PDB file of C-alpha atoms in Angstrom:
ATOM      1  CA  UNK A   1       4.313  30.610   4.117  1.00  0.00           C
ATOM      2  CA  UNK A   2       0.180  31.377   3.847  1.00  0.00           C
ATOM      3  CA  UNK A   3       0.868  32.248   0.056  1.00  0.00           C
ATOM      4  CA  UNK A   4       3.401  28.628  -0.485  1.00  0.00           C
ATOM      5  CA  UNK A   5       0.755  26.633   1.510  1.00  0.00           C
ATOM      6  CA  UNK A   6      -2.191  28.847  -0.882  1.00  0.00           C
ATOM      7  CA  UNK A   7      -0.589  27.643  -4.281  1.00  0.00           C
ATOM      8  CA  UNK A   8       0.096  24.354  -2.486  1.00  0.00           C
ATOM      9  CA  UNK A   9      -3.662  23.513  -1.511  1.00  0.00           C
ATOM     10  CA  UNK A  10      -4.826  25.284  -4.736  1.00  0.00           C
ATOM     11  CA  UNK A  11      -2.698  22.488  -6.624  1.00  0.00           C
ATOM     12  CA  UNK A  12      -4.277  19.979  -4.782  1.00  0.00           C
ATOM     13  CA  UNK A  13      -7.430  21.059  -4.590  1.00  0.00           C
ATOM     14  CA  UNK A  14      -6.832  20.736  -8.338  1.00  0.00           C
ATOM     15  CA  UNK A  15      -5.487  17.184  -8.554  1.00  0.00           C
ATOM     16  CA  UNK A  16      -8.366  16.179  -6.400  1.00  0.00           C
ATOM     17  CA  UNK A  17     -10.877  17.769  -9.449  1.00  0.00           C
ATOM     18  CA  UNK A  18      -8.923  16.520 -12.587  1.00  0.00           C
ATOM     19  CA  UNK A  19      -9.570  12.427 -10.619  1.00  0.00           C
ATOM     20  CA  UNK A  20     -12.865  12.895 -10.232  1.00  0.00           C
ATOM     21  CA  UNK A  21     -13.436  13.216 -14.014  1.00  0.00           C
ATOM     22  CA  UNK A  22     -11.844   9.935 -13.599  1.00  0.00           C
ATOM     23  CA  UNK A  23     -14.686   8.369 -12.046  1.00  0.00           C
ATOM     24  CA  UNK A  24     -16.632   7.509 -15.317  1.00  0.00           C
ATOM     25  CA  UNK A  25     -13.426   5.414 -16.712  1.00  0.00           C
ATOM     26  CA  UNK A  26     -13.532   2.323 -18.009  1.00  0.00           C
ATOM     27  CA  UNK A  27     -14.789  -0.691 -15.651  1.00  0.00           C
ATOM     28  CA  UNK A  28     -10.999  -2.376 -14.773  1.00  0.00           C
ATOM     29  CA  UNK A  29     -10.888  -5.989 -13.749  1.00  0.00           C
ATOM     30  CA  UNK A  30      -9.716  -4.037 -10.366  1.00  0.00           C
ATOM     31  CA  UNK A  31     -12.869  -3.104  -9.535  1.00  0.00           C
ATOM     32  CA  UNK A  32     -14.535  -5.988  -9.957  1.00  0.00           C
ATOM     33  CA  UNK A  33     -11.829  -7.694  -7.565  1.00  0.00           C
ATOM     34  CA  UNK A  34     -11.883  -5.230  -5.011  1.00  0.00           C
ATOM     35  CA  UNK A  35     -16.010  -5.221  -5.150  1.00  0.00           C
ATOM     36  CA  UNK A  36     -15.919  -8.986  -4.190  1.00  0.00           C
ATOM     37  CA  UNK A  37     -13.250  -8.247  -1.892  1.00  0.00           C
ATOM     38  CA  UNK A  38     -16.166  -6.093  -0.091  1.00  0.00           C
ATOM     39  CA  UNK A  39     -18.278  -9.169  -0.505  1.00  0.00           C
ATOM     40  CA  UNK A  40     -15.965 -11.279   1.271  1.00  0.00           C
ATOM     41  CA  UNK A  41     -15.001  -9.112   4.541  1.00  0.00           C
ATOM     42  CA  UNK A  42     -18.653  -8.427   5.075  1.00  0.00           C
ATOM     43  CA  UNK A  43     -20.449 -11.231   4.460  1.00  0.00           C
ATOM     44  CA  UNK A  44     -17.363 -14.034   5.109  1.00  0.00           C
ATOM     45  CA  UNK A  45     -16.002 -14.586   9.677  1.00  0.00           C
ATOM     46  CA  UNK A  46     -12.533 -13.650   9.463  1.00  0.00           C
ATOM     47  CA  UNK A  47     -11.286 -17.197   8.876  1.00  0.00           C
ATOM     48  CA  UNK A  48     -12.502 -16.921   5.547  1.00  0.00           C
ATOM     49  CA  UNK A  49     -11.095 -14.922   4.336  1.00  0.00           C
ATOM     50  CA  UNK A  50      -8.813 -16.832   2.937  1.00  0.00           C
ATOM     51  CA  UNK A  51     -10.376 -19.744   1.916  1.00  0.00           C
ATOM     52  CA  UNK A  52     -13.126 -18.548  -0.288  1.00  0.00           C
ATOM     53  CA  UNK A  53     -12.634 -19.173  -3.937  1.00  0.00           C
ATOM     54  CA  UNK A  54     -15.788 -19.323  -5.493  1.00  0.00           C
ATOM     55  CA  UNK A  55     -14.855 -16.225  -7.769  1.00  0.00           C
ATOM     56  CA  UNK A  56     -11.164 -16.353  -8.937  1.00  0.00           C
ATOM     57  CA  UNK A  57     -10.579 -12.787  -7.204  1.00  0.00           C
ATOM     58  CA  UNK A  58      -9.758 -14.708  -4.437  1.00  0.00           C
ATOM     59  CA  UNK A  59      -8.570 -11.684  -1.228  1.00  0.00           C
ATOM     60  CA  UNK A  60      -4.407 -12.009  -1.688  1.00  0.00           C
ATOM     61  CA  UNK A  61      -3.682  -9.147   0.485  1.00  0.00           C
ATOM     62  CA  UNK A  62      -2.530  -9.021   4.363  1.00  0.00           C
ATOM     63  CA  UNK A  63      -4.965  -8.888   6.686  1.00  0.00           C
ATOM     64  CA  UNK A  64      -4.357  -4.920   7.689  1.00  0.00           C
ATOM     65  CA  UNK A  65      -6.567  -3.997   3.694  1.00  0.00           C
ATOM     66  CA  UNK A  66      -8.975  -6.728   4.732  1.00  0.00           C
ATOM     67  CA  UNK A  67     -10.524  -4.542   7.572  1.00  0.00           C
ATOM     68  CA  UNK A  68      -9.430  -2.059   5.228  1.00  0.00           C
ATOM     69  CA  UNK A  69     -12.189  -3.274   2.736  1.00  0.00           C
ATOM     70  CA  UNK A  70     -14.712  -4.310   5.840  1.00  0.00           C
ATOM     71  CA  UNK A  71     -15.215  -0.528   6.723  1.00  0.00           C
ATOM     72  CA  UNK A  72     -15.197   0.164   2.972  1.00  0.00           C
ATOM     73  CA  UNK A  73     -18.054  -2.916   3.189  1.00  0.00           C
ATOM     74  CA  UNK A  74     -20.247  -1.531   6.018  1.00  0.00           C
ATOM     75  CA  UNK A  75     -20.818   2.124   3.965  1.00  0.00           C
ATOM     76  CA  UNK A  76     -21.177   0.245   0.648  1.00  0.00           C
ATOM     77  CA  UNK A  77     -24.150  -2.164   1.974  1.00  0.00           C
ATOM     78  CA  UNK A  78     -25.589   1.066   2.666  1.00  0.00           C
ATOM     79  CA  UNK A  79     -25.252   2.645  -0.951  1.00  0.00           C
ATOM     80  CA  UNK A  80     -25.710  -1.372  -2.555  1.00  0.00           C
ATOM     81  CA  UNK A  81     -26.971  -4.311  -1.282  1.00  0.00           C
ATOM     82  CA  UNK A  82     -25.909  -6.443  -3.542  1.00  0.00           C
ATOM     83  CA  UNK A  83     -22.486  -5.361  -3.528  1.00  0.00           C
ATOM     84  CA  UNK A  84     -21.497  -7.263  -0.294  1.00  0.00           C
ATOM     85  CA  UNK A  85     -23.831 -10.002  -1.947  1.00  0.00           C
ATOM     86  CA  UNK A  86     -20.933 -13.031  -2.310  1.00  0.00           C
ATOM     87  CA  UNK A  87     -23.033 -14.611  -5.561  1.00  0.00           C
ATOM     88  CA  UNK A  88     -23.005 -11.582  -7.689  1.00  0.00           C
ATOM     89  CA  UNK A  89     -20.229 -11.047 -10.144  1.00  0.00           C
ATOM     90  CA  UNK A  90     -21.000  -7.618 -11.466  1.00  0.00           C
ATOM     91  CA  UNK A  91     -20.101  -4.130 -10.753  1.00  0.00           C
ATOM     92  CA  UNK A  92     -23.156  -2.064 -10.018  1.00  0.00           C
ATOM     93  CA  UNK A  93     -22.938   1.618 -11.844  1.00  0.00           C
ATOM     94  CA  UNK A  94     -23.485   3.011  -7.745  1.00  0.00           C
ATOM     95  CA  UNK A  95     -21.061   0.639  -6.654  1.00  0.00           C
ATOM     96  CA  UNK A  96     -17.928   1.213  -8.533  1.00  0.00           C
ATOM     97  CA  UNK A  97     -18.755   5.192  -8.355  1.00  0.00           C
ATOM     98  CA  UNK A  98     -18.117   4.498  -4.795  1.00  0.00           C
ATOM     99  CA  UNK A  99     -15.224   2.565  -5.276  1.00  0.00           C
ATOM    100  CA  UNK A 100     -13.908   5.286  -7.680  1.00  0.00           C
ATOM    101  CA  UNK A 101     -15.024   8.078  -4.745  1.00  0.00           C
ATOM    102  CA  UNK A 102     -13.267   6.151  -1.998  1.00  0.00           C
ATOM    103  CA  UNK A 103      -9.344   6.010  -3.541  1.00  0.00           C
ATOM    104  CA  UNK A 104     -10.055  10.144  -4.244  1.00  0.00           C
ATOM    105  CA  UNK A 105     -10.731   9.789  -0.607  1.00  0.00           C
ATOM    106  CA  UNK A 106      -7.393   7.767  -0.128  1.00  0.00           C
ATOM    107  CA  UNK A 107      -5.704  10.145  -2.879  1.00  0.00           C
ATOM    108  CA  UNK A 108      -6.387  13.179  -0.560  1.00  0.00           C
ATOM    109  CA  UNK A 109      -4.793  11.410   2.440  1.00  0.00           C
ATOM    110  CA  UNK A 110      -1.997  10.758   0.274  1.00  0.00           C
ATOM    111  CA  UNK A 111      -1.593  14.931  -0.822  1.00  0.00           C
ATOM    112  CA  UNK A 112      -2.261  15.997   2.442  1.00  0.00           C
ATOM    113  CA  UNK A 113       0.607  13.755   4.202  1.00  0.00           C
ATOM    114  CA  UNK A 114       2.931  15.009   0.692  1.00  0.00           C
ATOM    115  CA  UNK A 115       2.385  18.685   2.004  1.00  0.00           C
ATOM    116  CA  UNK A 116       2.833  17.958   5.580  1.00  0.00           C
ATOM    117  CA  UNK A 117       6.319  16.673   4.346  1.00  0.00           C
ATOM    118  CA  UNK A 118       7.221  18.995   2.198  1.00  0.00           C
ATOM    119  CA  UNK A 119       5.982  21.710   5.063  1.00  0.00           C
ATOM    120  CA  UNK A 120       5.187  24.654   3.280  1.00  0.00           C
ATOM    121  CA  UNK A 121       8.803  25.099   2.178  1.00  0.00           C
ATOM    122  CA  UNK A 122       8.219  27.100  -0.851  1.00  0.00           C
ATOM    123  CA  UNK A 123      11.809  25.658  -2.049  1.00  0.00           C
ATOM    124  CA  UNK A 124      10.460  22.575  -1.908  1.00  0.00           C
ATOM    125  CA  UNK A 125       6.899  22.880  -3.574  1.00  0.00           C
ATOM    126  CA  UNK A 126       7.323  22.163  -6.908  1.00  0.00           C
ATOM    127  CA  UNK A 127       9.174  18.712  -5.954  1.00  0.00           C
ATOM    128  CA  UNK A 128       5.746  17.524  -4.077  1.00  0.00           C
ATOM    129  CA  UNK A 129       3.607  19.551  -6.806  1.00  0.00           C
ATOM    130  CA  UNK A 130       5.577  16.926  -9.299  1.00  0.00           C
ATOM    131  CA  UNK A 131       4.677  13.749  -6.996  1.00  0.00           C
ATOM    132  CA  UNK A 132       1.182  14.174  -5.843  1.00  0.00           C
ATOM    133  CA  UNK A 133       1.429  14.787  -9.889  1.00  0.00           C
ATOM    134  CA  UNK A 134       2.419  11.481 -10.616  1.00  0.00           C
ATOM    135  CA  UNK A 135       1.132  10.389 -14.034  1.00  0.00           C
ATOM    136  CA  UNK A 136       1.678   5.946 -13.151  1.00  0.00           C
ATOM    137  CA  UNK A 137       0.076   6.930  -9.817  1.00  0.00           C
ATOM    138  CA  UNK A 138      -3.149   8.654 -11.117  1.00  0.00           C
ATOM    139  CA  UNK A 139      -3.338   5.615 -14.035  1.00  0.00           C
ATOM    140  CA  UNK A 140      -2.015   3.012 -11.632  1.00  0.00           C
ATOM    141  CA  UNK A 141      -5.479   4.200  -9.151  1.00  0.00           C
ATOM    142  CA  UNK A 142      -7.422   6.268 -10.518  1.00  0.00           C
ATOM    143  CA  UNK A 143      -8.081   5.367 -14.768  1.00  0.00           C
ATOM    144  CA  UNK A 144      -7.058   1.762 -13.317  1.00  0.00           C
ATOM    145  CA  UNK A 145      -8.103   0.775  -9.813  1.00  0.00           C
ATOM    146  CA  UNK A 146      -5.926   0.666  -6.716  1.00  0.00           C
ATOM    147  CA  UNK A 147      -5.641   1.920  -3.533  1.00  0.00           C
ATOM    148  CA  UNK A 148      -1.942   3.272  -3.382  1.00  0.00           C
ATOM    149  CA  UNK A 149      -2.929   6.431  -1.992  1.00  0.00           C
ATOM    150  CA  UNK A 150      -3.851   4.932   1.308  1.00  0.00           C
ATOM    151  CA  UNK A 151      -0.650   2.747   1.414  1.00  0.00           C
ATOM    152  CA  UNK A 152       1.864   5.782   0.029  1.00  0.00           C
ATOM    153  CA  UNK A 153      -0.204   8.327   2.504  1.00  0.00           C
ATOM    154  CA  UNK A 154       1.089   5.994   5.817  1.00  0.00           C
ATOM    155  CA  UNK A 155       4.589   5.323   3.145  1.00  0.00           C
ATOM    156  CA  UNK A 156       5.148   9.190   2.944  1.00  0.00           C
ATOM    157  CA  UNK A 157       4.220   9.950   7.273  1.00  0.00           C
ATOM    158  CA  UNK A 158       6.734   7.852   7.976  1.00  0.00           C
ATOM    159  CA  UNK A 159       9.331   9.128   6.043  1.00  0.00           C
ATOM    160  CA  UNK A 160       8.655  12.509   7.415  1.00  0.00           C
ATOM    161  CA  UNK A 161       8.503  10.847  11.416  1.00  0.00           C
ATOM    162  CA  UNK A 162      12.166   9.387  10.488  1.00  0.00           C
ATOM    163  CA  UNK A 163      13.325  12.987   9.280  1.00  0.00           C
ATOM    164  CA  UNK A 164      11.270  14.520  12.672  1.00  0.00           C
ATOM    165  CA  UNK A 165      13.585  11.653  14.194  1.00  0.00           C
ATOM    166  CA  UNK A 166      10.467   9.802  15.929  1.00  0.00           C
ATOM    167  CA  UNK A 167      12.264   6.890  14.881  1.00  0.00           C
ATOM    168  CA  UNK A 168       9.310   4.381  17.068  1.00  0.00           C
ATOM    169  CA  UNK A 169       6.599   6.813  15.536  1.00  0.00           C
ATOM    170  CA  UNK A 170       8.111   5.569  11.983  1.00  0.00           C
ATOM    171  CA  UNK A 171       8.398   2.323  12.322  1.00  0.00           C
ATOM    172  CA  UNK A 172       4.693   1.894  13.326  1.00  0.00           C
ATOM    173  CA  UNK A 173       3.642   3.481  10.261  1.00  0.00           C
ATOM    174  CA  UNK A 174       5.313   1.531   7.901  1.00  0.00           C
ATOM    175  CA  UNK A 175       4.453  -1.935   8.780  1.00  0.00           C
ATOM    176  CA  UNK A 176       1.344  -0.506   8.974  1.00  0.00           C
ATOM    177  CA  UNK A 177       1.773  -0.144   5.025  1.00  0.00           C
ATOM    178  CA  UNK A 178       3.465  -3.162   4.425  1.00  0.00           C
ATOM    179  CA  UNK A 179       0.665  -5.033   6.597  1.00  0.00           C
ATOM    180  CA  UNK A 180      -1.359  -3.015   4.089  1.00  0.00           C
ATOM    181  CA  UNK A 181       0.670  -4.299   1.319  1.00  0.00           C
ATOM    182  CA  UNK A 182       3.233  -6.566   1.292  1.00  0.00           C
ATOM    183  CA  UNK A 183       4.498  -5.660  -1.907  1.00  0.00           C
ATOM    184  CA  UNK A 184       6.424  -2.393   0.026  1.00  0.00           C
ATOM    185  CA  UNK A 185       8.158  -5.730   2.120  1.00  0.00           C
ATOM    186  CA  UNK A 186      11.122  -4.725  -1.012  1.00  0.00           C
ATOM    187  CA  UNK A 187      11.671  -1.267   0.793  1.00  0.00           C
ATOM    188  CA  UNK A 188      11.150  -2.574   4.189  1.00  0.00           C
ATOM    189  CA  UNK A 189      15.573  -3.448   4.280  1.00  0.00           C
ATOM    190  CA  UNK A 190      16.260   0.162   3.476  1.00  0.00           C
ATOM    191  CA  UNK A 191      14.390   1.162   5.876  1.00  0.00           C
ATOM    192  CA  UNK A 192      15.391  -0.761   8.475  1.00  0.00           C
ATOM    193  CA  UNK A 193      19.281  -0.622   8.100  1.00  0.00           C
ATOM    194  CA  UNK A 194      18.779   3.679   8.241  1.00  0.00           C
ATOM    195  CA  UNK A 195      16.294   3.258  11.136  1.00  0.00           C
ATOM    196  CA  UNK A 196      18.654   1.314  12.635  1.00  0.00           C
ATOM    197  CA  UNK A 197      21.543   3.248  11.904  1.00  0.00           C
ATOM    198  CA  UNK A 198      20.290   6.556  13.011  1.00  0.00           C
ATOM    199  CA  UNK A 199      18.384   5.296  16.349  1.00  0.00           C
ATOM    200  CA  UNK A 200      20.003   2.442  17.706  1.00  0.00           C
ATOM    201  CA  UNK A 201      24.073   3.695  17.115  1.00  0.00           C
ATOM    202  CA  UNK A 202      22.587   7.262  17.899  1.00  0.00           C
ATOM    203  CA  UNK A 203      24.826   6.833  21.023  1.00  0.00           C
ATOM    204  CA  UNK A 204      27.444   5.383  19.504  1.00  0.00           C
ATOM    205  CA  UNK A 205      28.242   1.538  20.091  1.00  0.00           C
ATOM    206  CA  UNK A 206      27.046   1.751  23.190  1.00  0.00           C
ATOM    207  CA  UNK A 207      26.118  -2.235  23.502  1.00  0.00           C
ATOM    208  CA  UNK A 208      23.554  -1.252  26.281  1.00  0.00           C
ATOM    209  CA  UNK A 209      21.544   1.285  24.361  1.00  0.00           C
ATOM    210  CA  UNK A 210      21.801  -0.048  20.980  1.00  0.00           C
ATOM    211  CA  UNK A 211      19.763  -3.864  22.305  1.00  0.00           C
ATOM    212  CA  UNK A 212      17.437  -1.071  24.083  1.00  0.00           C
ATOM    213  CA  UNK A 213      16.688   0.713  21.113  1.00  0.00           C
ATOM    214  CA  UNK A 214      16.824  -1.903  18.699  1.00  0.00           C
ATOM    215  CA  UNK A 215      13.785  -4.145  20.815  1.00  0.00           C
ATOM    216  CA  UNK A 216      11.986  -1.054  20.791  1.00  0.00           C
ATOM    217  CA  UNK A 217      11.948  -1.147  17.242  1.00  0.00           C
ATOM    218  CA  UNK A 218      10.922  -4.821  17.300  1.00  0.00           C
ATOM    219  CA  UNK A 219       8.217  -4.674  19.274  1.00  0.00           C
ATOM    220  CA  UNK A 220       6.753  -1.555  17.852  1.00  0.00           C
ATOM    221  CA  UNK A 221       6.525  -3.587  14.073  1.00  0.00           C
ATOM    222  CA  UNK A 222       5.753  -6.826  15.815  1.00  0.00           C
ATOM    223  CA  UNK A 223       2.903  -5.152  17.692  1.00  0.00           C
ATOM    224  CA  UNK A 224       1.934  -3.989  14.312  1.00  0.00           C
ATOM    225  CA  UNK A 225       2.240  -7.476  12.879  1.00  0.00           C
ATOM    226  CA  UNK A 226      -0.358  -9.405  16.025  1.00  0.00           C
ATOM    227  CA  UNK A 227      -3.268  -6.870  16.093  1.00  0.00           C
ATOM    228  CA  UNK A 228      -2.919  -7.841  11.501  1.00  0.00           C
ATOM    229  CA  UNK A 229      -2.385 -11.289  12.366  1.00  0.00           C
ATOM    230  CA  UNK A 230      -3.524 -11.980  15.679  1.00  0.00           C
ATOM    231  CA  UNK A 231      -7.254 -13.924  14.536  1.00  0.00           C
ATOM    232  CA  UNK A 232      -5.023 -16.880  12.494  1.00  0.00           C
ATOM    233  CA  UNK A 233      -2.092 -16.660  15.059  1.00  0.00           C
ATOM    234  CA  UNK A 234      -4.997 -17.490  17.607  1.00  0.00           C
ATOM    235  CA  UNK A 235      -6.082 -20.265  15.681  1.00  0.00           C
ATOM    236  CA  UNK A 236      -3.042 -21.505  14.176  1.00  0.00           C
ATOM    237  CA  UNK A 237      -4.578 -21.194  10.394  1.00  0.00           C
ATOM    238  CA  UNK A 238      -1.728 -20.235   9.254  1.00  0.00           C
ATOM    239  CA  UNK A 239      -0.970 -21.891   5.889  1.00  0.00           C
ATOM    240  CA  UNK A 240      -3.751 -20.465   4.417  1.00  0.00           C
ATOM    241  CA  UNK A 241      -2.741 -16.803   4.854  1.00  0.00           C
ATOM    242  CA  UNK A 242       0.611 -17.506   4.066  1.00  0.00           C
ATOM    243  CA  UNK A 243      -0.486 -19.632   0.919  1.00  0.00           C
ATOM    244  CA  UNK A 244      -2.183 -16.552  -0.439  1.00  0.00           C
ATOM    245  CA  UNK A 245       0.273 -13.891   0.065  1.00  0.00           C
ATOM    246  CA  UNK A 246       2.970 -15.961  -1.272  1.00  0.00           C
ATOM    247  CA  UNK A 247       1.743 -18.203  -3.692  1.00  0.00           C
ATOM    248  CA  UNK A 248       4.967 -19.685  -5.128  1.00  0.00           C
ATOM    249  CA  UNK A 249       2.945 -22.614  -6.290  1.00  0.00           C
ATOM    250  CA  UNK A 250       0.383 -21.238  -8.324  1.00  0.00           C
ATOM    251  CA  UNK A 251       3.309 -18.616  -9.487  1.00  0.00           C
ATOM    252  CA  UNK A 252       4.044 -15.061  -8.673  1.00  0.00           C
ATOM    253  CA  UNK A 253       2.694 -13.932 -11.236  1.00  0.00           C
ATOM    254  CA  UNK A 254      -1.200 -12.615 -10.869  1.00  0.00           C
ATOM    255  CA  UNK A 255      -3.276 -13.746 -14.052  1.00  0.00           C
ATOM    256  CA  UNK A 256      -4.164 -16.065 -16.944  1.00  0.00           C
ATOM    257  CA  UNK A 257      -1.619 -14.133 -19.417  1.00  0.00           C
ATOM    258  CA  UNK A 258       1.200 -13.347 -16.467  1.00  0.00           C
ATOM    259  CA  UNK A 259       3.299 -16.317 -17.292  1.00  0.00           C
ATOM    260  CA  UNK A 260       2.905 -15.751 -20.863  1.00  0.00           C
ATOM    261  CA  UNK A 261       4.139 -12.122 -21.582  1.00  0.00           C
ATOM    262  CA  UNK A 262       4.394 -10.568 -18.107  1.00  0.00           C
ATOM    263  CA  UNK A 263       7.120 -13.481 -16.944  1.00  0.00           C
ATOM    264  CA  UNK A 264       8.755 -12.584 -20.529  1.00  0.00           C
ATOM    265  CA  UNK A 265       8.950  -8.595 -19.689  1.00  0.00           C
ATOM    266  CA  UNK A 266      10.292  -9.334 -16.026  1.00  0.00           C
ATOM    267  CA  UNK A 267      13.380 -11.480 -17.626  1.00  0.00           C
ATOM    268  CA  UNK A 268      14.325  -8.899 -19.751  1.00  0.00           C
ATOM    269  CA  UNK A 269      13.480  -5.387 -17.814  1.00  0.00           C
ATOM    270  CA  UNK A 270      16.352  -7.023 -15.338  1.00  0.00           C
ATOM    271  CA  UNK A 271      18.907  -8.177 -18.462  1.00  0.00           C
ATOM    272  CA  UNK A 272      17.986  -4.296 -19.715  1.00  0.00           C
ATOM    273  CA  UNK A 273      18.747  -2.789 -16.149  1.00  0.00           C
ATOM    274  CA  UNK A 274      22.077  -4.786 -15.694  1.00  0.00           C
ATOM    275  CA  UNK A 275      23.161  -4.211 -18.921  1.00  0.00           C
ATOM    276  CA  UNK A 276      22.803  -0.940 -18.503  1.00  0.00           C
ATOM    277  CA  UNK A 277      24.737  -1.007 -15.298  1.00  0.00           C
ATOM    278  CA  UNK A 278      27.500  -3.543 -16.589  1.00  0.00           C
ATOM    279  CA  UNK A 279      28.274  -1.052 -20.000  1.00  0.00           C
ATOM    280  CA  UNK A 280      28.205   1.862 -17.404  1.00  0.00           C
ATOM    281  CA  UNK A 281      30.517   0.565 -15.085  1.00  0.00           C
ATOM    282  CA  UNK A 282      33.883  -1.088 -17.406  1.00  0.00           C
ATOM    283  CA  UNK A 283      33.011   2.395 -19.674  1.00  0.00           C
ATOM    284  CA  UNK A 284      33.908   4.617 -16.386  1.00  0.00           C
ATOM    285  CA  UNK A 285      36.239   1.587 -15.325  1.00  0.00           C
TER     286      UNK A 285
END
């Protein structure tokens, strides 16, 4: 209803204005990382995106995110030419403000996607509000520095498409999310199983229908991968891309302290999770 949308729009506006207060937040390392990625994507040809190593802030996101960085770099170059200079090692105040505002713009897209998903339903307004007020997302994106709002925009929009039974469109949107940040691959099995079950087997065990629909889903996803990885497929220069996205040789925990504290934390977290599971399992049995 109109009153519900007015309330939700007010919440969304309040969240955006609150995030503007976080623009002067501390200059985290990820601000430096993304400023350097602006320079990489703006100053270097595609073939060098995954081989450039003049800085420790090497580009290690999927190609679609590189194209997103390139678009940001066009405007960044107009505001501060030094921001796209590959030899620059600092982040100017104007560049930091620009990067922070670009994150907020992505958050606006995410907020719109959330409200659209809940469709102004009054009973779901609280859920929508809790999603956009997610403290962890605000801390990671607006106080530290990330573009998770952009990826969640595509993820939420894909979920909305699933609810509307637009499975091909949902697959395309989810594949875009994965090609923006490959850590979202962990959601792919769940998404794939659900979509295959709901779409491919909608007519039961009709083999012809199952094969046709599965092929449609496969080509929809493959289409996005080809667009993203096309330049490297054409040049047969796959290894640098794969090594950056899945750095098993370096170790999957990034940064100098990661092999120490975070590796221990990850192990303890897994042990704790399994301990809780087995405790409740045997308590019930």
